[in-house]
Tab-separated table of C-alpha atoms in Angstrom:
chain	number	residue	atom	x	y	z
A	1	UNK	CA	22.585	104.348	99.955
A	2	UNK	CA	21.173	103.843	103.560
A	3	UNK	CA	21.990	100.562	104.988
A	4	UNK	CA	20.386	99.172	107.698
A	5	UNK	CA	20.215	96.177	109.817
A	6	UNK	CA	23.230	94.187	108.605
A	7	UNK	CA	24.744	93.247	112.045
A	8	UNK	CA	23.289	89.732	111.679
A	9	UNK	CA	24.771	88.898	108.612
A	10	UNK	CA	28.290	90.199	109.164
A	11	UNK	CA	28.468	87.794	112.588
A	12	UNK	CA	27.546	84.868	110.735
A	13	UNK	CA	30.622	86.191	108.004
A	14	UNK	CA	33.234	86.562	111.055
A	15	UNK	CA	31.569	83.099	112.265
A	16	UNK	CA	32.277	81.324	108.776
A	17	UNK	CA	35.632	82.786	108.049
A	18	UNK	CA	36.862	81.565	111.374
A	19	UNK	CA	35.867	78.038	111.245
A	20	UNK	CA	36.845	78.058	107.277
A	21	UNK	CA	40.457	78.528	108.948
A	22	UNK	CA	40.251	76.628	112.179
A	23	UNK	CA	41.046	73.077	110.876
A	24	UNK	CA	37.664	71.979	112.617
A	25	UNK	CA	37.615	69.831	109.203
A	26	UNK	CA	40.086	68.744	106.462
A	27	UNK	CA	37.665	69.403	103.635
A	28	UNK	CA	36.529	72.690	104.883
A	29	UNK	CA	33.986	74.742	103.168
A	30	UNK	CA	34.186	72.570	100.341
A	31	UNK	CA	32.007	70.659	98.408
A	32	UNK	CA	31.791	67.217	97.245
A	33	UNK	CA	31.832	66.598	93.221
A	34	UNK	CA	28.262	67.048	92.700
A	35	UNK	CA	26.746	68.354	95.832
A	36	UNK	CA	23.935	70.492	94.850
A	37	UNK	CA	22.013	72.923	96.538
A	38	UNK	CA	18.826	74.319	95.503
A	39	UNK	CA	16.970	77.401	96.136
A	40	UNK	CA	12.807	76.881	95.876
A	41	UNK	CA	10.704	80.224	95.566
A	42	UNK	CA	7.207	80.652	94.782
A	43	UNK	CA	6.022	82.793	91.685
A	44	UNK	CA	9.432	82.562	90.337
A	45	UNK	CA	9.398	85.090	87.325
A	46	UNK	CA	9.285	87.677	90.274
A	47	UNK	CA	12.208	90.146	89.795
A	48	UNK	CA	12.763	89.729	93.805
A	49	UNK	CA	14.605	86.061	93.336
A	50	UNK	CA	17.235	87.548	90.579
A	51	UNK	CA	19.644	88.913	92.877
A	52	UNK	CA	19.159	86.570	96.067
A	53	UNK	CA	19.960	83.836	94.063
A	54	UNK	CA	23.038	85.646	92.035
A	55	UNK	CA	24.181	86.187	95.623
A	56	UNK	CA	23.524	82.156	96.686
A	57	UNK	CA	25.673	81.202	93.491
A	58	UNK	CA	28.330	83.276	94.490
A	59	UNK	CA	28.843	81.802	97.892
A	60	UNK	CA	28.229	78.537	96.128
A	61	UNK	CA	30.769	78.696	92.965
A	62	UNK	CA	33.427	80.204	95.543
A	63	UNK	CA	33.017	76.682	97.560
A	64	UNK	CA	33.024	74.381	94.056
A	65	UNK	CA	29.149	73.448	94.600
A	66	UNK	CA	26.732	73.339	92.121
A	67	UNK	CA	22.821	75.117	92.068
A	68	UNK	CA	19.580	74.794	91.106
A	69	UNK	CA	16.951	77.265	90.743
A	70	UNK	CA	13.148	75.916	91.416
A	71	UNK	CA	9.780	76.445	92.503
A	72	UNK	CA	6.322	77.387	91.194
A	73	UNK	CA	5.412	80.161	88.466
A	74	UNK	CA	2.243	80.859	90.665
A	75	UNK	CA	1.050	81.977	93.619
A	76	UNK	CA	-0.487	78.637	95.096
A	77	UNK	CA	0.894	76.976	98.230
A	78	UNK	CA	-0.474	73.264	96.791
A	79	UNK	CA	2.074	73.765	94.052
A	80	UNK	CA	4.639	75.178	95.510
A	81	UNK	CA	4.947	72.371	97.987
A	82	UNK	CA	4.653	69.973	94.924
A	83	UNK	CA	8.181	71.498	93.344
A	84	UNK	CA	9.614	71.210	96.976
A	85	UNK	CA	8.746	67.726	97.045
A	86	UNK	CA	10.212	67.041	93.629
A	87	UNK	CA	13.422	68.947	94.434
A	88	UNK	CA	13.991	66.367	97.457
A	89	UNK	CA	13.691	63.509	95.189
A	90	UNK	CA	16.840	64.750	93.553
A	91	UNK	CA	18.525	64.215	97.091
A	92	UNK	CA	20.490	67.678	97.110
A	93	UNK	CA	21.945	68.246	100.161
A	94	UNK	CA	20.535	71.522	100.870
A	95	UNK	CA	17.241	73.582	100.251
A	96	UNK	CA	17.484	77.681	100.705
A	97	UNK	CA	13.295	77.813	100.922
A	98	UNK	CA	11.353	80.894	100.897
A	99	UNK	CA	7.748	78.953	102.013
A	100	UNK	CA	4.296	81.219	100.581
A	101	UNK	CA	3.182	80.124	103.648
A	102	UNK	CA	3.833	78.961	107.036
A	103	UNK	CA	2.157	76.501	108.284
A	104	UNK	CA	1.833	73.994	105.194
A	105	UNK	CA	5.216	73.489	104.825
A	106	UNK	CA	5.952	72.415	108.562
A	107	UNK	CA	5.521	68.919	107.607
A	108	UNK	CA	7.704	68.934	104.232
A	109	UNK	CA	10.418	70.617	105.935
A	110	UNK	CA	10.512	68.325	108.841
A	111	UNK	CA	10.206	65.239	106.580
A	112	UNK	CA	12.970	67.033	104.516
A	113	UNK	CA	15.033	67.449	107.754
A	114	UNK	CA	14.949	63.901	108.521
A	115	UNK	CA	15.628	62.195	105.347
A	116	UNK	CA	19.107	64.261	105.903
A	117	UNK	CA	18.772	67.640	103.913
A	118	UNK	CA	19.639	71.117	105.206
A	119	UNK	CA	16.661	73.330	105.275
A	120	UNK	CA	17.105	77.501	105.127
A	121	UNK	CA	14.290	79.565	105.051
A	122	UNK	CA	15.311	83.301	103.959
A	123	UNK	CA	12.730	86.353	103.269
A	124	UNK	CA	9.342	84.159	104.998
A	125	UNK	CA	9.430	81.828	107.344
A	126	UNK	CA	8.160	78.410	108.639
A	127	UNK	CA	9.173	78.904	112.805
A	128	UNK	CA	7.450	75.740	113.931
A	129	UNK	CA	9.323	73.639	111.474
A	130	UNK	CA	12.534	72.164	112.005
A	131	UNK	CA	14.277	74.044	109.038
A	132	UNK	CA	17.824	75.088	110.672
A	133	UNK	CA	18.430	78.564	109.928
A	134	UNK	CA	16.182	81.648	108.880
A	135	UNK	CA	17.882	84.487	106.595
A	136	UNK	CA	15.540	88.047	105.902
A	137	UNK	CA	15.509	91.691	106.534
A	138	UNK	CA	14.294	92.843	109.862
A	139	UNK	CA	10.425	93.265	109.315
A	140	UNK	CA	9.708	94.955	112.591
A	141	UNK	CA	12.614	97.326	111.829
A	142	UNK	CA	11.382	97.674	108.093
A	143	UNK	CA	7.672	98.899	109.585
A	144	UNK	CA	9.124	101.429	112.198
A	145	UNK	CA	10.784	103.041	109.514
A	146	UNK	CA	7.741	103.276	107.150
A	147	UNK	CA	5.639	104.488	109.832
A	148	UNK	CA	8.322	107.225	111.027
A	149	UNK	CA	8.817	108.277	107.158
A	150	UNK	CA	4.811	108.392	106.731
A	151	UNK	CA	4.295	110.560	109.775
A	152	UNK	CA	7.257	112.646	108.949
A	153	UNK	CA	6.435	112.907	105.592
A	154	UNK	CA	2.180	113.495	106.190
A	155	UNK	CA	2.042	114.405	109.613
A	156	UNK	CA	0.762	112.657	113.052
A	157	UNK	CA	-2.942	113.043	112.285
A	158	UNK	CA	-3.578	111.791	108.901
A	159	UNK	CA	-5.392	108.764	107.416
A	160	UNK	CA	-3.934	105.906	106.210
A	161	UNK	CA	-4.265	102.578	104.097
A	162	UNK	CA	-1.895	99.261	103.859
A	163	UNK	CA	-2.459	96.428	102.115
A	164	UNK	CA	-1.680	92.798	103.021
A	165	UNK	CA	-1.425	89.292	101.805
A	166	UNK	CA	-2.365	87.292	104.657
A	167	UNK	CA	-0.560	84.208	105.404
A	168	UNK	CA	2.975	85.016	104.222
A	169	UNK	CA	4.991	85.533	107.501
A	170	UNK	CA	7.008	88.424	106.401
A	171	UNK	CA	4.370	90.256	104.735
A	172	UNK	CA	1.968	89.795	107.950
A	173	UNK	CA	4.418	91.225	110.080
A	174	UNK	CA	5.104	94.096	107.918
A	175	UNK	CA	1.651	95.329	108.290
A	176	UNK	CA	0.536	94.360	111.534
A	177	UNK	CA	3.935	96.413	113.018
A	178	UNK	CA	3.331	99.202	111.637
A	179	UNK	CA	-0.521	99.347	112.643
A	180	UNK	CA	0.778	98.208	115.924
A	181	UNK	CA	3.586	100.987	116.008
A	182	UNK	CA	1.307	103.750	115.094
A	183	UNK	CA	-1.008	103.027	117.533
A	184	UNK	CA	1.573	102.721	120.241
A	185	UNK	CA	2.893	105.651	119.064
A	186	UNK	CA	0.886	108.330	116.933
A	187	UNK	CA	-2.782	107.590	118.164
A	188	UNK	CA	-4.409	110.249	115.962
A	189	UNK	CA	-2.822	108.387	113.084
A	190	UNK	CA	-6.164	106.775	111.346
A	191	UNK	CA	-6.572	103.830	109.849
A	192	UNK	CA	-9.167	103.786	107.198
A	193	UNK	CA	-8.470	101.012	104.898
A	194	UNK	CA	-7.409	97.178	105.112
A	195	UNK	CA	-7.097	95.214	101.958
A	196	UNK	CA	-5.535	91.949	100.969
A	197	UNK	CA	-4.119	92.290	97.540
A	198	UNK	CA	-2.192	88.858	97.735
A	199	UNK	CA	0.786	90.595	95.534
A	200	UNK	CA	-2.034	90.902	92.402
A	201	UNK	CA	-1.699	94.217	90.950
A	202	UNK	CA	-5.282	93.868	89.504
A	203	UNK	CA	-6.371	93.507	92.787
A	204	UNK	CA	-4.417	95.898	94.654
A	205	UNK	CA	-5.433	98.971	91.964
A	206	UNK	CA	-9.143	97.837	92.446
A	207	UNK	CA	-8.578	97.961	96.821
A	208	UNK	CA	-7.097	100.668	96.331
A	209	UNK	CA	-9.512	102.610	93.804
A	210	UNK	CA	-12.213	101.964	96.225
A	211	UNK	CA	-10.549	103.287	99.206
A	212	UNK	CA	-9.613	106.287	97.216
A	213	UNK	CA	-13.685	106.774	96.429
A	214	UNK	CA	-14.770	106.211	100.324
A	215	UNK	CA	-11.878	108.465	102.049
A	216	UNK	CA	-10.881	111.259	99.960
A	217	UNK	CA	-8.640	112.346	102.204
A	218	UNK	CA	-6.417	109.093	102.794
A	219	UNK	CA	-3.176	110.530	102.659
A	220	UNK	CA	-0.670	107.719	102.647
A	221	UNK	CA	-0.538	103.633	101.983
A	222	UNK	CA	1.597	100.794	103.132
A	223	UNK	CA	2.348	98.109	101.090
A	224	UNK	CA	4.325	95.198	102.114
A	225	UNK	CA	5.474	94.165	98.458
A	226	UNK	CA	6.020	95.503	94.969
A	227	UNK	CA	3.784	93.516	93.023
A	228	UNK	CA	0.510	95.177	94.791
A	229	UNK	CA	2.509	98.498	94.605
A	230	UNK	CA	1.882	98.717	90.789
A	231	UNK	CA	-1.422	98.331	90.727
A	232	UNK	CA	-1.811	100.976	93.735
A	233	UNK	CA	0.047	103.621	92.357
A	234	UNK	CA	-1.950	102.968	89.074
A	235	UNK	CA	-5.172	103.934	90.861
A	236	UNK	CA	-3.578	106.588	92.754
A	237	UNK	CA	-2.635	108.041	89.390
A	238	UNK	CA	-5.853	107.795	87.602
A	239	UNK	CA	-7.448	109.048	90.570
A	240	UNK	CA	-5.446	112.536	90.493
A	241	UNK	CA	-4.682	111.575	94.382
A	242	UNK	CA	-2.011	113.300	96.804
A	243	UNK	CA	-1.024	109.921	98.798
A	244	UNK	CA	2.273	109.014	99.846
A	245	UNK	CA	2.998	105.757	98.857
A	246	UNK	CA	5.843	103.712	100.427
A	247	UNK	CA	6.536	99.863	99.796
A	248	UNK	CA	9.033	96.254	100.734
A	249	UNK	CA	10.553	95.590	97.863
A	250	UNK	CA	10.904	96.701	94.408
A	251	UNK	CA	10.303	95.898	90.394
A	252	UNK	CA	11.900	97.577	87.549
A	253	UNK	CA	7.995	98.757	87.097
A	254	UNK	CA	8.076	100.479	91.038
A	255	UNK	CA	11.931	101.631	90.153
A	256	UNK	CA	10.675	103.856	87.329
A	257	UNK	CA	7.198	105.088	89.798
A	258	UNK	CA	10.515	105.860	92.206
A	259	UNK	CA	12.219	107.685	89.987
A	260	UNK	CA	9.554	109.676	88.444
A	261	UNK	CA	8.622	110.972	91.922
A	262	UNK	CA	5.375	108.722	92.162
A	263	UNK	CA	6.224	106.655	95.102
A	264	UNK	CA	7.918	108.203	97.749
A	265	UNK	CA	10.700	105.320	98.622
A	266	UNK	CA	10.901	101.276	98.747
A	267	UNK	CA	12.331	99.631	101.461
A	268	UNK	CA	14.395	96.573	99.909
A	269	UNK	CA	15.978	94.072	102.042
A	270	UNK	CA	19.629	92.801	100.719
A	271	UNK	CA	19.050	90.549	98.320
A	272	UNK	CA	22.552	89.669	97.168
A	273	UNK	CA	23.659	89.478	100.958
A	274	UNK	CA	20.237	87.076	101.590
A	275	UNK	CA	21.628	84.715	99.033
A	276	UNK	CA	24.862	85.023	99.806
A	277	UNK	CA	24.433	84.258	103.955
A	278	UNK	CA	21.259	81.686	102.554
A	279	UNK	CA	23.949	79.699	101.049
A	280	UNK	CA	26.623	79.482	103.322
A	281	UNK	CA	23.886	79.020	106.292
A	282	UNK	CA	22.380	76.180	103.922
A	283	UNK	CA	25.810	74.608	103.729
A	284	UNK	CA	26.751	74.588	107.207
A	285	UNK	CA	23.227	72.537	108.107
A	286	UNK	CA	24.536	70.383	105.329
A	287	UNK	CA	27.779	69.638	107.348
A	288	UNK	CA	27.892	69.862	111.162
A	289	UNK	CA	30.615	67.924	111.429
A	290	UNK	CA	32.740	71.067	110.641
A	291	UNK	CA	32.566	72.219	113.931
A	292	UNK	CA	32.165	70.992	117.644
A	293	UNK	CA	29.798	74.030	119.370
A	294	UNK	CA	29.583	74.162	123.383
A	295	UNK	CA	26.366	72.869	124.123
A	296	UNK	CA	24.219	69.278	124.359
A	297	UNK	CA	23.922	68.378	120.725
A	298	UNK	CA	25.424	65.086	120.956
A	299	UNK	CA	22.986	63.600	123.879
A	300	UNK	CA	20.075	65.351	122.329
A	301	UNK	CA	20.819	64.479	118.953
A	302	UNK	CA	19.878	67.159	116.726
A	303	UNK	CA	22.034	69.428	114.240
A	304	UNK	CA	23.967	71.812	116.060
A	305	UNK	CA	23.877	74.649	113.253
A	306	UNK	CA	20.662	76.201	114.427
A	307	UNK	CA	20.347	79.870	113.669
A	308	UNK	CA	17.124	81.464	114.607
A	309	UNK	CA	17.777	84.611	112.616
A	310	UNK	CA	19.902	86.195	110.497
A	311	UNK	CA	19.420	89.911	109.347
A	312	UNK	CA	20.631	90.425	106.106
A	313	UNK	CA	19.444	94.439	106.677
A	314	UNK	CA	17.604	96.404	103.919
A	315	UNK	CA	18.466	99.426	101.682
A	316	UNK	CA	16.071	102.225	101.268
A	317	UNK	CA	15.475	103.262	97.781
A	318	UNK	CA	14.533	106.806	96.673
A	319	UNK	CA	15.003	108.715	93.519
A	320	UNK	CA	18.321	109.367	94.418
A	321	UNK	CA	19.884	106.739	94.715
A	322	UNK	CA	17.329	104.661	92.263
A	323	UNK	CA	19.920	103.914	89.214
A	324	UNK	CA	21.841	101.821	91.775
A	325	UNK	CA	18.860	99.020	91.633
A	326	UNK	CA	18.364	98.659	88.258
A	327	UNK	CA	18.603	95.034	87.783
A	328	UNK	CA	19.167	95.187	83.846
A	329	UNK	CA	22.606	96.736	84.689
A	330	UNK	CA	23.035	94.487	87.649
A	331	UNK	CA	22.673	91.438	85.445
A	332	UNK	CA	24.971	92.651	82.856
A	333	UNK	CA	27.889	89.699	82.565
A	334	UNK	CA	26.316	87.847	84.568
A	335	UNK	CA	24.650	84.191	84.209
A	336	UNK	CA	20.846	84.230	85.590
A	337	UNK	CA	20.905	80.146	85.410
């Protein structure tokens, strides 16, 4: 399995081992009888959250704190902001977020951050908020390698299609890097379709049906999750097409397209490792008093555990190495609550 991108993640592990030993605090990376943490998700039957939050309850149960799992079943930022609003009047003292959108959740995180609770985003992001620390895989990294593996794989003249679903910060940057990156870099690459899908597979196999009909010869397509992926390589199917199809993420449903040869590869960002460094990030915003950093935190007076960016790194999945993501046998012994 290729690995790729986890330098990020493994400073922040170095970082929290040392202070767990440094006596900076008597309790430690402990928690309190009671002190919850909760990780809020949007659409949250999506196979995606299973493992990131396995990986935030292992970091949690190892430091005697206890977890909640919330969010919205659908795709709507109105009601995804209501569940993050009714997870802060449970007073936990931290919130791993991933936010559908930007933007709208600026102001709940800020009044989150105020009313004392530790705000992580991991996988999307909300940069103009005050939320302390941002876990996900490296975006621009994940697009440089799709567009090196499409040109590789098609050639540095061909047409191409992505679809998008505008508004979520990862998936933006996904797509417009890799339009970006081919243009930079293989100019008689062609771009000849543009869809948003918004992660409905309906939608995505209808985009992507009529793109098939108006450029016969598109000869790959960029998706930036799984969820439009199955619809996509449904209509490349029925279509009888030759396109390469390459995706962020994956489903059991894309797992079995990857292992029956019908998408080329998924690029899937640590999800256990996104948890696991969501947590412990989380935690750390939670208690600042564990440490005493070098800079003007005390005049200034805001929480010294700021982390920009962490890069939990992302695995690329092919039909070699596809058994390894099955999450049925992942989840075998283990407790999804």
């Amino acid at each position: 399995m290729k690995i790729i991108g986890l330098a990020g993640a493994a400073a922040s592990v170095v970082m929290s081992l040392a202070l767990a030993t440094s006596g900076a605090s008597a309790q430690g990376f402990r928690c309190e009888p009671g002190e919850t943490y909760v990780m809020n998700v949007m659409v949250s039957a999506h196979p995606y959250w299973v493992p990131v939050y396995q990986g935030f309850k292992q970091a949690a149960e190892a430091m005697g704190c206890e977890t909640i799992f919330s969010g919205t079943p659908d795709y709507d930022i109105t009601k995804q902001i209501a569940s993050f609003e009714q997870d802060l009047v449970k007073s936990p003292a931290g919130v791993l977020l991933h936010p559908m959108q930007s933007d709208p959740f600026i102001e709940p995180i800020n009044r989150a951050i105020e009313s004392g609770v530790s705000v992580t985003t991991f996988a999307a992001d909300s940069p103009k908020s005050k939320r302390t620390a941002y876990v996900t895989s490296d975006n621009l990294a994940e697009a440089k390698f799709a567009a090196e593996e499409i040109v590789k794989q098609v050639g540095d003249s061909a047409e191409y299609a992505v679809l998008e679903n505008p508004g979520q910060s990862n998936h933006d940057l996904r797509v417009t890097a890799l339009i970006a990156y081919m243009e930079a870099n293989y100019p008689n690459m062609k771009l000849v379709g543009r869809q948003a899908s918004n992660q409905d597979s309906n939608a995505a196999y209808r985009a992507v049906a009529s793109m098939l009909q108006a450029n016969p010869n598109l000869a790959a397509l960029w998706i930036p999750e799984a969820g439009s992926a199955e619809g996509a390589v449904t209509a490349v199917l029925e279509a009888k097409a030759k396109v390469l199809i390459m995706h962020a993420d994956v489903t059991p449903a894309t797992l079995e397209h990857i292992r029956a040869g019908n998408i080329h590869m998924a690029l899937n960002p640590n999800q256990g490792v996104q948890g696991f460094m969501g947590f412990l990030l989380t935690f750390m915003g939670a208690h600042p008093e564990m440490f005493d950093p070098f800079n003007d935190y005390k005049v200034s007076g805001y929480n010294p555990m700021q982390v920009p960016f962490v890069d939990n790194g992302f695995a690329v999945i092919t039909k070699d190495n596809a058994d390894s993501f099955d999450l049925n046998t992942y989840m075998v012994g283990r407790d999804p609550n």
